[in-house]
mmCIF file of C-alpha atoms and ligand atoms in Angstrom:
data_model
loop_
_atom_site.group_PDB
_atom_site.id
_atom_site.type_symbol
_atom_site.label_atom_id
_atom_site.label_comp_id
_atom_site.label_asym_id
_atom_site.label_seq_id
_atom_site.Cartn_x
_atom_site.Cartn_y
_atom_site.Cartn_z
ATOM 1 C CA MET L 1 -5.598 15.561 0.728
ATOM 2 C CA GLY L 2 -5.179 13.548 -2.459
ATOM 3 C CA ILE L 3 -2.422 12.695 -4.904
ATOM 4 C CA THR L 4 -2.495 12.887 -8.693
ATOM 5 C CA LEU L 5 0.021 11.551 -11.205
ATOM 6 C CA GLN L 6 -0.274 13.174 -14.635
ATOM 7 C CA GLN L 7 1.532 11.515 -17.552
ATOM 8 C CA VAL L 8 4.313 10.382 -15.260
ATOM 9 C CA SER L 9 7.308 8.524 -16.615
ATOM 10 C CA TYR L 10 10.207 7.332 -14.521
ATOM 11 C CA THR L 11 13.644 6.126 -15.561
ATOM 12 C CA TYR L 12 16.213 4.713 -13.151
ATOM 13 C CA GLN L 13 19.800 5.856 -13.643
ATOM 14 C CA ALA L 14 18.950 7.871 -16.740
ATOM 15 C CA ASN L 15 21.743 8.468 -19.275
ATOM 16 C CA THR L 16 23.938 5.662 -17.943
ATOM 17 C CA PRO L 17 24.525 2.167 -19.312
ATOM 18 C CA PHE L 18 22.270 0.936 -16.473
ATOM 19 C CA GLU L 19 19.302 3.039 -17.561
ATOM 20 C CA GLY L 20 16.015 1.297 -16.792
ATOM 21 C CA ARG L 21 12.650 2.719 -17.809
ATOM 22 C CA ALA L 22 10.117 1.788 -15.145
ATOM 23 C CA LEU L 23 7.012 3.917 -15.840
ATOM 24 C CA PHE L 24 5.482 5.214 -19.068
ATOM 25 C CA GLY L 25 2.873 8.015 -19.086
ATOM 26 C CA VAL L 26 1.047 6.950 -15.943
ATOM 27 C CA ASP L 27 -2.164 8.782 -15.001
ATOM 28 C CA LEU L 28 -3.372 7.884 -11.547
ATOM 29 C CA GLU L 29 -5.345 9.444 -8.732
ATOM 30 C CA ILE L 30 -5.400 8.680 -5.036
ATOM 31 C CA VAL L 31 -8.685 10.184 -3.918
ATOM 32 C CA GLU L 32 -8.853 11.541 -0.377
ATOM 33 C CA GLY L 33 -10.460 8.998 1.934
ATOM 34 C CA SER L 34 -10.130 6.126 -0.552
ATOM 35 C CA TYR L 35 -8.590 2.706 -0.054
ATOM 36 C CA THR L 36 -6.721 2.244 -3.316
ATOM 37 C CA ALA L 37 -4.958 -0.954 -4.351
ATOM 38 C CA LEU L 38 -2.083 -1.181 -6.841
ATOM 39 C CA ILE L 39 -1.555 -4.574 -8.405
ATOM 40 C CA GLY L 40 0.748 -5.879 -11.101
ATOM 41 C CA HIS L 41 3.220 -8.606 -11.934
ATOM 42 C CA THR L 42 6.748 -8.375 -10.525
ATOM 43 C CA GLY L 43 8.683 -5.498 -12.093
ATOM 44 C CA SER L 44 5.514 -3.741 -13.319
ATOM 45 C CA GLY L 45 6.375 -0.524 -11.444
ATOM 46 C CA LYS L 46 4.355 -0.678 -8.216
ATOM 47 C CA SER L 47 7.151 0.254 -5.804
ATOM 48 C CA THR L 48 8.357 2.939 -8.203
ATOM 49 C CA ILE L 49 4.903 4.550 -8.062
ATOM 50 C CA LEU L 50 4.848 4.373 -4.251
ATOM 51 C CA GLN L 51 8.127 6.267 -4.090
ATOM 52 C CA LEU L 52 6.637 8.978 -6.312
ATOM 53 C CA LEU L 53 3.585 9.271 -4.051
ATOM 54 C CA ASN L 54 5.638 10.635 -1.161
ATOM 55 C CA GLY L 55 8.217 12.544 -3.145
ATOM 56 C CA LEU L 56 11.054 10.112 -2.512
ATOM 57 C CA ASN L 57 11.424 9.999 -6.299
ATOM 58 C CA VAL L 58 10.709 12.896 -8.621
ATOM 59 C CA PRO L 59 9.254 12.041 -12.043
ATOM 60 C CA THR L 60 11.530 11.905 -15.090
ATOM 61 C CA ALA L 61 8.625 13.378 -17.060
ATOM 62 C CA GLY L 62 5.136 14.522 -16.069
ATOM 63 C CA THR L 63 3.754 15.924 -12.833
ATOM 64 C CA VAL L 64 2.964 14.597 -9.373
ATOM 65 C CA LEU L 65 0.511 16.646 -7.335
ATOM 66 C CA ILE L 66 0.566 15.928 -3.621
ATOM 67 C CA ASP L 67 -2.095 18.024 -1.966
ATOM 68 C CA GLU L 68 -1.131 21.490 -3.230
ATOM 69 C CA THR L 69 2.518 20.701 -3.885
ATOM 70 C CA VAL L 70 3.475 20.290 -7.535
ATOM 71 C CA ILE L 71 6.423 17.964 -8.148
ATOM 72 C CA THR L 72 8.104 18.072 -11.552
ATOM 73 C CA PRO L 73 11.411 16.714 -12.882
ATOM 74 C CA THR L 74 13.164 19.862 -11.663
ATOM 75 C CA SER L 75 11.798 19.853 -8.093
ATOM 76 C CA VAL L 76 14.398 19.874 -5.354
ATOM 77 C CA ASN L 77 14.388 18.323 -1.909
ATOM 78 C CA LYS L 78 13.401 21.372 0.104
ATOM 79 C CA ASP L 79 10.167 21.774 -1.909
ATOM 80 C CA ILE L 80 9.231 18.190 -1.096
ATOM 81 C CA LYS L 81 10.230 17.693 2.529
ATOM 82 C CA GLN L 82 6.921 18.918 3.978
ATOM 83 C CA VAL L 83 4.744 16.621 1.881
ATOM 84 C CA ARG L 84 6.896 13.633 2.747
ATOM 85 C CA LYS L 85 5.655 13.872 6.316
ATOM 86 C CA LYS L 86 2.012 13.804 5.173
ATOM 87 C CA VAL L 87 2.436 10.608 3.173
ATOM 88 C CA GLY L 88 3.658 7.729 5.340
ATOM 89 C CA LEU L 89 5.439 5.114 3.246
ATOM 90 C CA VAL L 90 5.831 1.617 4.694
ATOM 91 C CA PHE L 91 8.419 -0.215 2.599
ATOM 92 C CA GLN L 92 8.427 -3.946 1.975
ATOM 93 C CA PHE L 93 9.872 -5.740 5.022
ATOM 94 C CA PRO L 94 9.955 -2.501 7.072
ATOM 95 C CA GLU L 95 11.325 -4.399 10.074
ATOM 96 C CA SER L 96 14.750 -4.080 8.449
ATOM 97 C CA GLN L 97 14.609 -0.345 9.216
ATOM 98 C CA VAL L 98 14.065 -0.683 12.951
ATOM 99 C CA PHE L 99 17.257 0.501 14.620
ATOM 100 C CA ASP L 100 16.893 2.232 17.997
ATOM 101 C CA GLU L 101 17.777 0.885 21.451
ATOM 102 C CA THR L 102 14.230 0.391 22.657
ATOM 103 C CA VAL L 103 10.898 -0.134 20.952
ATOM 104 C CA LEU L 104 9.535 3.133 22.368
ATOM 105 C CA GLN L 105 12.571 5.178 21.306
ATOM 106 C CA ASP L 106 12.428 3.702 17.834
ATOM 107 C CA VAL L 107 8.820 4.787 17.310
ATOM 108 C CA ALA L 108 9.407 8.201 18.950
ATOM 109 C CA PHE L 109 12.425 8.905 16.736
ATOM 110 C CA GLY L 110 10.474 10.206 13.697
ATOM 111 C CA PRO L 111 8.406 12.900 15.426
ATOM 112 C CA GLN L 112 11.417 14.003 17.510
ATOM 113 C CA ASN L 113 13.365 14.378 14.302
ATOM 114 C CA PHE L 114 10.651 16.800 13.144
ATOM 115 C CA GLY L 115 10.960 18.910 16.282
ATOM 116 C CA VAL L 116 8.392 17.317 18.630
ATOM 117 C CA SER L 117 9.518 17.221 22.300
ATOM 118 C CA LYS L 118 10.727 13.898 23.717
ATOM 119 C CA GLU L 119 7.757 13.718 26.046
ATOM 120 C CA ASP L 120 5.153 14.363 23.339
ATOM 121 C CA ALA L 121 6.898 12.037 20.890
ATOM 122 C CA GLU L 122 6.840 9.233 23.448
ATOM 123 C CA ALA L 123 3.158 9.825 24.156
ATOM 124 C CA VAL L 124 2.382 9.468 20.440
ATOM 125 C CA ALA L 125 4.656 6.414 20.265
ATOM 126 C CA ARG L 126 2.743 4.712 23.096
ATOM 127 C CA GLU L 127 -0.562 5.404 21.404
ATOM 128 C CA LYS L 128 0.576 4.055 18.011
ATOM 129 C CA LEU L 129 2.239 0.988 19.523
ATOM 130 C CA SER L 130 -1.003 0.102 21.296
ATOM 131 C CA LEU L 131 -2.903 0.666 18.081
ATOM 132 C CA VAL L 132 -0.784 -1.898 16.210
ATOM 133 C CA GLY L 133 -1.146 -4.387 19.054
ATOM 134 C CA ILE L 134 2.255 -4.164 20.770
ATOM 135 C CA ASP L 135 1.980 -4.907 24.468
ATOM 136 C CA GLU L 136 3.197 -2.276 26.930
ATOM 137 C CA ASP L 137 5.716 -4.609 28.534
ATOM 138 C CA LEU L 138 7.590 -4.703 25.213
ATOM 139 C CA PHE L 139 8.064 -0.905 25.037
ATOM 140 C CA ASP L 140 11.415 -0.900 26.866
ATOM 141 C CA ARG L 141 12.828 -3.966 25.151
ATOM 142 C CA SER L 142 15.305 -3.895 22.321
ATOM 143 C CA PRO L 143 13.357 -4.208 19.063
ATOM 144 C CA PHE L 144 15.811 -6.925 18.059
ATOM 145 C CA GLU L 145 14.429 -9.205 20.789
ATOM 146 C CA LEU L 146 11.005 -9.194 19.138
ATOM 147 C CA SER L 147 9.617 -11.621 16.583
ATOM 148 C CA GLY L 148 9.667 -10.615 12.922
ATOM 149 C CA GLY L 149 5.936 -9.920 12.992
ATOM 150 C CA GLN L 150 6.239 -7.767 16.105
ATOM 151 C CA MET L 151 9.164 -5.853 14.605
ATOM 152 C CA ARG L 152 7.067 -5.147 11.552
ATOM 153 C CA ARG L 153 4.319 -3.688 13.743
ATOM 154 C CA VAL L 154 6.888 -1.506 15.511
ATOM 155 C CA ALA L 155 8.071 -0.222 12.125
ATOM 156 C CA ILE L 156 4.484 0.546 11.107
ATOM 157 C CA ALA L 157 3.877 2.326 14.434
ATOM 158 C CA GLY L 158 6.975 4.412 13.625
ATOM 159 C CA ILE L 159 5.342 5.608 10.399
ATOM 160 C CA LEU L 160 1.981 6.222 12.111
ATOM 161 C CA ALA L 161 3.744 8.284 14.799
ATOM 162 C CA MET L 162 4.403 10.890 12.091
ATOM 163 C CA GLU L 163 0.607 11.226 11.857
ATOM 164 C CA PRO L 164 0.468 10.999 8.068
ATOM 165 C CA HIS L 165 -2.722 11.811 6.156
ATOM 166 C CA ILE L 166 -2.082 9.029 3.687
ATOM 167 C CA LEU L 167 -0.655 5.615 4.530
ATOM 168 C CA VAL L 168 1.154 3.866 1.683
ATOM 169 C CA LEU L 169 1.862 0.156 2.158
ATOM 170 C CA ASP L 170 4.133 -2.011 -0.013
ATOM 171 C CA GLU L 171 3.040 -5.645 0.470
ATOM 172 C CA PRO L 172 2.662 -5.149 4.227
ATOM 173 C CA THR L 173 1.669 -8.746 4.973
ATOM 174 C CA ALA L 174 4.335 -10.528 2.901
ATOM 175 C CA GLY L 175 5.838 -13.419 4.827
ATOM 176 C CA LEU L 176 3.376 -13.310 7.753
ATOM 177 C CA ASP L 177 1.276 -16.295 8.846
ATOM 178 C CA PRO L 178 -2.494 -16.191 8.133
ATOM 179 C CA ALA L 179 -3.389 -14.925 11.626
ATOM 180 C CA GLY L 180 -0.762 -12.157 11.507
ATOM 181 C CA ARG L 181 -1.917 -11.186 8.037
ATOM 182 C CA LYS L 182 -5.537 -10.970 9.108
ATOM 183 C CA GLU L 183 -4.725 -8.867 12.182
ATOM 184 C CA LEU L 184 -2.621 -6.406 10.202
ATOM 185 C CA MET L 185 -5.281 -6.034 7.495
ATOM 186 C CA ALA L 186 -7.842 -5.383 10.256
ATOM 187 C CA ILE L 187 -5.631 -2.603 11.662
ATOM 188 C CA PHE L 188 -5.421 -0.904 8.250
ATOM 189 C CA LYS L 189 -9.174 -1.265 7.849
ATOM 190 C CA GLY L 190 -9.659 0.437 11.210
ATOM 191 C CA LEU L 191 -7.374 3.307 10.183
ATOM 192 C CA HIS L 192 -9.306 3.709 6.946
ATOM 193 C CA GLU L 193 -12.628 3.750 8.778
ATOM 194 C CA ALA L 194 -11.194 6.449 11.051
ATOM 195 C CA GLY L 195 -10.614 8.590 7.942
ATOM 196 C CA MET L 196 -7.124 7.745 6.717
ATOM 197 C CA THR L 197 -6.463 7.378 3.001
ATOM 198 C CA ILE L 198 -4.827 4.005 2.289
ATOM 199 C CA VAL L 199 -2.725 2.891 -0.682
ATOM 200 C CA LEU L 200 -1.966 -0.826 -0.752
ATOM 201 C CA VAL L 201 0.350 -2.807 -2.998
ATOM 202 C CA THR L 202 -0.528 -6.480 -2.815
ATOM 203 C CA HIS L 203 -0.447 -9.669 -4.840
ATOM 204 C CA LEU L 204 -3.449 -11.040 -2.932
ATOM 205 C CA MET L 205 -6.528 -10.502 -5.079
ATOM 206 C CA ASP L 206 -8.765 -11.525 -2.157
ATOM 207 C CA ASP L 207 -7.427 -8.591 -0.141
ATOM 208 C CA VAL L 208 -8.140 -6.224 -3.034
ATOM 209 C CA ALA L 209 -11.742 -7.485 -3.148
ATOM 210 C CA ASP L 210 -12.204 -7.427 0.625
ATOM 211 C CA PHE L 211 -10.665 -4.028 1.418
ATOM 212 C CA ALA L 212 -10.058 -1.727 -1.563
ATOM 213 C CA ASP L 213 -12.630 0.586 -3.107
ATOM 214 C CA PHE L 214 -10.520 1.295 -6.185
ATOM 215 C CA VAL L 215 -7.782 -0.626 -7.986
ATOM 216 C CA TYR L 216 -5.090 0.189 -10.552
ATOM 217 C CA VAL L 217 -3.691 -2.686 -12.598
ATOM 218 C CA LEU L 218 -0.124 -2.199 -13.833
ATOM 219 C CA GLU L 219 1.660 -4.059 -16.572
ATOM 220 C CA LYS L 220 5.176 -3.208 -17.767
ATOM 221 C CA GLY L 221 5.101 0.308 -16.362
ATOM 222 C CA LYS L 222 1.667 1.246 -17.680
ATOM 223 C CA VAL L 223 -1.814 1.363 -16.155
ATOM 224 C CA VAL L 224 -3.778 -1.245 -18.121
ATOM 225 C CA ARG L 225 -7.008 -1.261 -16.090
ATOM 226 C CA SER L 226 -8.504 0.817 -13.298
ATOM 227 C CA GLY L 227 -11.822 0.958 -11.507
ATOM 228 C CA LYS L 228 -13.812 -0.597 -8.731
ATOM 229 C CA PRO L 229 -12.595 -4.127 -7.904
ATOM 230 C CA SER L 230 -16.117 -5.439 -8.609
ATOM 231 C CA VAL L 231 -15.767 -4.184 -12.196
ATOM 232 C CA VAL L 232 -12.080 -4.957 -12.844
ATOM 233 C CA PHE L 233 -12.421 -8.562 -11.613
ATOM 234 C CA GLN L 234 -15.173 -9.304 -14.137
ATOM 235 C CA GLU L 235 -12.379 -9.685 -16.716
ATOM 236 C CA VAL L 236 -11.205 -13.063 -15.512
ATOM 237 C CA ASP L 237 -9.366 -14.054 -18.713
ATOM 238 C CA PHE L 238 -7.531 -10.740 -18.953
ATOM 239 C CA MET L 239 -6.484 -10.801 -15.294
ATOM 240 C CA GLU L 240 -5.179 -14.334 -15.768
ATOM 241 C CA SER L 241 -3.355 -13.393 -18.954
ATOM 242 C CA ILE L 242 -1.238 -10.926 -16.981
ATOM 243 C CA GLN L 243 -0.560 -13.505 -14.251
ATOM 244 C CA LEU L 244 -2.592 -11.814 -11.537
ATOM 245 C CA GLY L 245 -5.840 -13.748 -11.557
ATOM 246 C CA VAL L 246 -8.976 -12.857 -9.633
ATOM 247 C CA PRO L 247 -10.276 -13.555 -6.100
ATOM 248 C CA LYS L 248 -10.795 -17.264 -5.379
ATOM 249 C CA ILE L 249 -14.553 -16.935 -5.132
ATOM 250 C CA THR L 250 -14.682 -15.092 -8.487
ATOM 251 C CA LYS L 251 -12.769 -17.924 -10.142
ATOM 252 C CA PHE L 252 -15.111 -20.443 -8.544
ATOM 253 C CA ALA L 253 -18.150 -18.531 -9.818
ATOM 254 C CA ALA L 254 -16.595 -18.270 -13.299
ATOM 255 C CA ASN L 255 -16.183 -22.059 -13.308
ATOM 256 C CA LEU L 256 -19.828 -22.507 -12.316
ATOM 257 C CA GLU L 257 -20.793 -20.125 -15.103
ATOM 258 C CA ARG L 258 -19.008 -22.331 -17.628
ATOM 259 C CA ARG L 259 -21.243 -25.158 -16.469
ATOM 260 C CA GLY L 260 -24.396 -23.195 -17.052
ATOM 261 C CA PHE L 261 -24.921 -21.315 -13.807
ATOM 262 C CA VAL L 262 -26.035 -17.754 -14.563
ATOM 263 C CA PHE L 263 -24.605 -14.787 -12.625
ATOM 264 C CA GLU L 264 -25.724 -11.268 -13.359
ATOM 265 C CA LYS L 265 -22.190 -10.334 -12.448
ATOM 266 C CA LEU L 266 -19.418 -12.412 -10.907
ATOM 267 C CA PRO L 267 -19.200 -12.040 -7.123
ATOM 268 C CA ILE L 268 -15.822 -10.951 -5.723
ATOM 269 C CA THR L 269 -16.330 -11.723 -2.019
ATOM 270 C CA ILE L 270 -17.751 -14.688 -0.108
ATOM 271 C CA GLU L 271 -20.521 -12.407 1.201
ATOM 272 C CA GLU L 272 -21.578 -11.430 -2.324
ATOM 273 C CA PHE L 273 -21.499 -15.057 -3.424
ATOM 274 C CA THR L 274 -23.635 -16.169 -0.484
ATOM 275 C CA GLU L 275 -26.091 -13.380 -1.233
ATOM 276 C CA VAL L 276 -26.470 -14.480 -4.867
ATOM 277 C CA ILE L 277 -26.854 -18.157 -3.969
ATOM 278 C CA THR L 278 -29.447 -17.581 -1.259
ATOM 279 C CA HIS L 279 -31.430 -14.715 -2.786
ATOM 280 C CA GLY L 280 -30.485 -14.647 -6.412
HETATM 281 N N1 ATP B 301 17.197 0.989 -8.352
HETATM 282 C C1 ATP B 301 16.881 0.567 -9.585
HETATM 283 N N2 ATP B 301 17.733 0.707 -10.625
HETATM 284 C C2 ATP B 301 17.412 0.326 -11.881
HETATM 285 N N3 ATP B 301 16.234 -0.237 -12.212
HETATM 286 C C3 ATP B 301 15.331 -0.416 -11.223
HETATM 287 C C4 ATP B 301 15.601 -0.033 -9.857
HETATM 288 N N4 ATP B 301 14.517 -0.342 -9.102
HETATM 289 C C5 ATP B 301 13.621 -0.886 -9.952
HETATM 290 N N5 ATP B 301 14.092 -0.936 -11.204
HETATM 291 C C6 ATP B 301 13.378 -1.458 -12.403
HETATM 292 O O1 ATP B 301 12.168 -0.737 -12.577
HETATM 293 C C7 ATP B 301 11.103 -1.605 -12.944
HETATM 294 C C8 ATP B 301 9.961 -1.479 -11.946
HETATM 295 O O2 ATP B 301 10.411 -1.909 -10.667
HETATM 296 P P1 ATP B 301 9.502 -1.860 -9.364
HETATM 297 O O3 ATP B 301 10.400 -2.159 -8.221
HETATM 298 O O4 ATP B 301 8.753 -0.592 -9.323
HETATM 299 O O5 ATP B 301 8.498 -3.074 -9.633
HETATM 300 P P2 ATP B 301 7.414 -3.744 -8.665
HETATM 301 O O6 ATP B 301 6.136 -3.754 -9.416
HETATM 302 O O7 ATP B 301 7.446 -3.082 -7.342
HETATM 303 O O8 ATP B 301 7.948 -5.258 -8.551
HETATM 304 P P3 ATP B 301 7.875 -6.313 -7.320
HETATM 305 O O9 ATP B 301 6.489 -6.902 -7.353
HETATM 306 O O10 ATP B 301 8.903 -7.329 -7.703
HETATM 307 O O11 ATP B 301 8.187 -5.592 -6.054
HETATM 308 C C9 ATP B 301 11.725 -3.002 -13.040
HETATM 309 O O12 ATP B 301 12.007 -3.257 -14.382
HETATM 310 C C10 ATP B 301 12.975 -2.902 -12.222
HETATM 311 O O13 ATP B 301 13.959 -3.774 -12.705
HETATM 312 MG MG1 MG B 302 7.969 -3.774 -5.428
#
């Protein structure tokens, strides 16, 4: 299943003194099986888009198509509930939403809430906890005894336990150390390789280059660029002008280019750079 936004605008607290327009005529497509990144400066509308992708928000104008469900400004909750289960949304700092008495119960809560038996829900919970690297001897502990990084994994396992088709991640590695970041990104990569569609909000351009196959660049509530990372990151000056920049290796190559080194196109990963230097 895929998701399409057609001319979507979104306004917070419309018709009040606090009205805030967050999105303006956004066209965007999450292709089934893709690993799509959303990038943009703070306040550009990334989290607002994520909440439209799973029907948590309905558009103020325009249409959101999730699989075969059409969401318009007049859609009501009961039309949306089923699609919400198919699109797993991991908020920023999801560990703040862990609440149950034990790690296992916390992860099993979601499926049970959708009518799965306790036994089956716990079986799924065990599987997803192992997948995110939580050791079995932690399953019966209180989640509040875990480290922040472990709690985050428990929260992610809780979303995966709903067996979503699409996993939507809002800066999932924010605040983690480099090892924790790398491990989590490897888990998402594994899920993608197993067929899951991934949507990632990040401010790390290296992660976009290393993992995503498509990227949308947002600026002040509008899509200003979209395409393959290898194409979008050629525009070094533009990406810097909107305070995002490019992957480190791309910047390095652009600096070499200014000193006379010729690249057919700027590399965006270390592997590409090495390839050019040794064979190019
Ligand atoms: N609950 C809200 N009420 C009113 N305005 C809001 C609300 N949430 C977000 N906004 C506004 O909508 C715009 C887009 O916000 P959004 O949270 O989508 O940005 P973002 O790209 O996720 O930013 P960040 O990188 O800081 O997380 C901003 O101008 C923001 O102030
Ligand atoms: Mg945000």
